[in-house]
PDB file of C-alpha atoms in Angstrom:
ATOM      1  CA  UNK H   1      50.059  26.536  43.698  1.00 70.00           C
ATOM      2  CA  UNK H   2      47.681  27.546  46.468  1.00 79.00           C
ATOM      3  CA  UNK H   3      44.763  26.714  44.178  1.00 78.00           C
ATOM      4  CA  UNK H   4      46.129  23.220  43.649  1.00 84.00           C
ATOM      5  CA  UNK H   5      46.538  22.671  47.388  1.00 82.00           C
ATOM      6  CA  UNK H   6      42.974  23.933  47.977  1.00 82.00           C
ATOM      7  CA  UNK H   7      41.625  21.608  45.279  1.00 86.00           C
ATOM      8  CA  UNK H   8      43.601  18.690  46.745  1.00 87.00           C
ATOM      9  CA  UNK H   9      42.226  19.340  50.232  1.00 88.00           C
ATOM     10  CA  UNK H  10      38.705  19.746  48.835  1.00 86.00           C
ATOM     11  CA  UNK H  11      38.973  16.459  46.921  1.00 88.00           C
ATOM     12  CA  UNK H  12      40.319  14.714  50.022  1.00 90.00           C
ATOM     13  CA  UNK H  13      37.446  16.020  52.158  1.00 89.00           C
ATOM     14  CA  UNK H  14      34.890  15.009  49.510  1.00 89.00           C
ATOM     15  CA  UNK H  15      36.501  11.551  49.263  1.00 89.00           C
ATOM     16  CA  UNK H  16      36.380  11.093  53.051  1.00 90.00           C
ATOM     17  CA  UNK H  17      32.754  12.273  53.103  1.00 91.00           C
ATOM     18  CA  UNK H  18      31.734   9.889  50.302  1.00 90.00           C
ATOM     19  CA  UNK H  19      33.598   7.045  52.032  1.00 87.00           C
ATOM     20  CA  UNK H  20      31.859   7.735  55.325  1.00 86.00           C
ATOM     21  CA  UNK H  21      28.392   7.946  53.685  1.00 85.00           C
ATOM     22  CA  UNK H  22      29.014   4.715  51.766  1.00 86.00           C
ATOM     23  CA  UNK H  23      30.157   2.970  54.946  1.00 85.00           C
ATOM     24  CA  UNK H  24      27.099   4.243  56.841  1.00 82.00           C
ATOM     25  CA  UNK H  25      24.715   3.133  54.087  1.00 82.00           C
ATOM     26  CA  UNK H  26      26.261  -0.335  53.813  1.00 79.00           C
ATOM     27  CA  UNK H  27      26.240  -0.736  57.587  1.00 82.00           C
ATOM     28  CA  UNK H  28      22.500  -0.002  57.637  1.00 78.00           C
ATOM     29  CA  UNK H  29      21.940  -2.534  54.845  1.00 83.00           C
ATOM     30  CA  UNK H  30      23.953  -5.126  56.766  1.00 79.00           C
ATOM     31  CA  UNK H  31      21.901  -4.501  59.902  1.00 81.00           C
ATOM     32  CA  UNK H  32      18.661  -4.878  57.938  1.00 85.00           C
ATOM     33  CA  UNK H  33      19.904  -8.056  56.255  1.00 86.00           C
ATOM     34  CA  UNK H  34      21.026  -9.505  59.580  1.00 86.00           C
ATOM     35  CA  UNK H  35      17.665  -8.682  61.138  1.00 87.00           C
ATOM     36  CA  UNK H  36      15.824 -10.298  58.215  1.00 91.00           C
ATOM     37  CA  UNK H  37      17.985 -13.435  58.384  1.00 92.00           C
ATOM     38  CA  UNK H  38      17.530 -13.589  62.138  1.00 93.00           C
ATOM     39  CA  UNK H  39      13.741 -13.347  61.768  1.00 93.00           C
ATOM     40  CA  UNK H  40      13.721 -16.112  59.136  1.00 94.00           C
ATOM     41  CA  UNK H  41      15.878 -18.361  61.315  1.00 95.00           C
ATOM     42  CA  UNK H  42      13.710 -17.666  64.362  1.00 95.00           C
ATOM     43  CA  UNK H  43      10.573 -18.517  62.375  1.00 96.00           C
ATOM     44  CA  UNK H  44      12.082 -21.760  61.130  1.00 96.00           C
ATOM     45  CA  UNK H  45      13.195 -22.701  64.646  1.00 96.00           C
ATOM     46  CA  UNK H  46       9.682 -22.034  65.938  1.00 96.00           C
ATOM     47  CA  UNK H  47       8.242 -24.323  63.254  1.00 97.00           C
ATOM     48  CA  UNK H  48      10.780 -27.026  64.121  1.00 97.00           C
ATOM     49  CA  UNK H  49       9.945 -26.660  67.809  1.00 96.00           C
ATOM     50  CA  UNK H  50       6.233 -27.024  67.082  1.00 96.00           C
ATOM     51  CA  UNK H  51       6.915 -30.101  64.954  1.00 96.00           C
ATOM     52  CA  UNK H  52       9.010 -31.663  67.710  1.00 97.00           C
ATOM     53  CA  UNK H  53       6.253 -30.978  70.237  1.00 96.00           C
ATOM     54  CA  UNK H  54       3.703 -32.575  67.909  1.00 96.00           C
ATOM     55  CA  UNK H  55       5.920 -35.634  67.442  1.00 97.00           C
ATOM     56  CA  UNK H  56       6.400 -35.862  71.209  1.00 96.00           C
ATOM     57  CA  UNK H  57       2.618 -35.800  71.767  1.00 96.00           C
ATOM     58  CA  UNK H  58       2.089 -38.448  69.059  1.00 96.00           C
ATOM     59  CA  UNK H  59       4.820 -40.611  70.589  1.00 96.00           C
ATOM     60  CA  UNK H  60       3.266 -40.344  74.048  1.00 96.00           C
ATOM     61  CA  UNK H  61      -0.160 -41.357  72.684  1.00 96.00           C
ATOM     62  CA  UNK H  62       1.413 -44.254  70.797  1.00 96.00           C
ATOM     63  CA  UNK H  63       3.270 -45.349  73.928  1.00 96.00           C
ATOM     64  CA  UNK H  64       0.001 -45.339  75.889  1.00 96.00           C
ATOM     65  CA  UNK H  65      -1.655 -47.482  73.207  1.00 96.00           C
ATOM     66  CA  UNK H  66       1.246 -49.947  73.280  1.00 97.00           C
ATOM     67  CA  UNK H  67       1.059 -50.125  77.071  1.00 96.00           C
ATOM     68  CA  UNK H  68      -2.696 -50.815  76.945  1.00 96.00           C
ATOM     69  CA  UNK H  69      -2.187 -53.456  74.262  1.00 97.00           C
ATOM     70  CA  UNK H  70       0.594 -55.093  76.274  1.00 96.00           C
ATOM     71  CA  UNK H  71      -1.633 -55.236  79.358  1.00 96.00           C
ATOM     72  CA  UNK H  72      -4.427 -56.789  77.300  1.00 97.00           C
ATOM     73  CA  UNK H  73      -2.064 -59.453  75.914  1.00 97.00           C
ATOM     74  CA  UNK H  74      -0.889 -60.266  79.456  1.00 96.00           C
ATOM     75  CA  UNK H  75      -4.503 -60.656  80.626  1.00 96.00           C
ATOM     76  CA  UNK H  76      -5.273 -62.913  77.646  1.00 97.00           C
ATOM     77  CA  UNK H  77      -2.228 -65.070  78.374  1.00 96.00           C
ATOM     78  CA  UNK H  78      -3.282 -65.461  82.006  1.00 95.00           C
ATOM     79  CA  UNK H  79      -6.804 -66.352  80.908  1.00 95.00           C
ATOM     80  CA  UNK H  80      -5.429 -68.932  78.459  1.00 96.00           C
ATOM     81  CA  UNK H  81      -3.277 -70.479  81.188  1.00 94.00           C
ATOM     82  CA  UNK H  82      -6.304 -70.783  83.464  1.00 95.00           C
ATOM     83  CA  UNK H  83      -8.351 -72.285  80.658  1.00 93.00           C
ATOM     84  CA  UNK H  84      -5.626 -74.838  79.921  1.00 93.00           C
ATOM     85  CA  UNK H  85      -5.470 -75.783  83.615  1.00 91.00           C
ATOM     86  CA  UNK H  86      -9.253 -76.317  83.659  1.00 91.00           C
ATOM     87  CA  UNK H  87      -9.086 -78.345  80.438  1.00 91.00           C
ATOM     88  CA  UNK H  88      -6.226 -80.438  81.825  1.00 88.00           C
ATOM     89  CA  UNK H  89      -8.165 -81.095  85.043  1.00 88.00           C
ATOM     90  CA  UNK H  90     -11.290 -82.059  83.059  1.00 85.00           C
ATOM     91  CA  UNK H  91      -9.226 -84.387  80.862  1.00 84.00           C
ATOM     92  CA  UNK H  92      -7.635 -86.039  83.882  1.00 85.00           C
ATOM     93  CA  UNK H  93     -11.100 -86.505  85.472  1.00 82.00           C
ATOM     94  CA  UNK H  94     -12.403 -87.972  82.229  1.00 74.00           C
ATOM     95  CA  UNK H  95      -9.486 -90.443  81.998  1.00 70.00           C
ATOM     96  CA  UNK H  96      -9.917 -91.730  85.516  1.00 60.00           C
TER      97      UNK H  96
END
């Protein structure tokens, strides 16, 4: 009977030890997996951030081009108005 109790206690201790080692090993794997996933996510976020910055720079350059083009169109319209006024005055002088 004492042998059976000793074997039972020994098996219980071995079971607890195996359970603890398995838990420890899996916890380390989980930490490594979490670190790997975190690094991948961080890398992807960095790439997205760089892409957004690039798009922002392109948008700013495009906005500057549109502003310059708009100013040029305004100057051309003013020049056309002045030309039409001169043509109208020449036509009215020619009719009189």
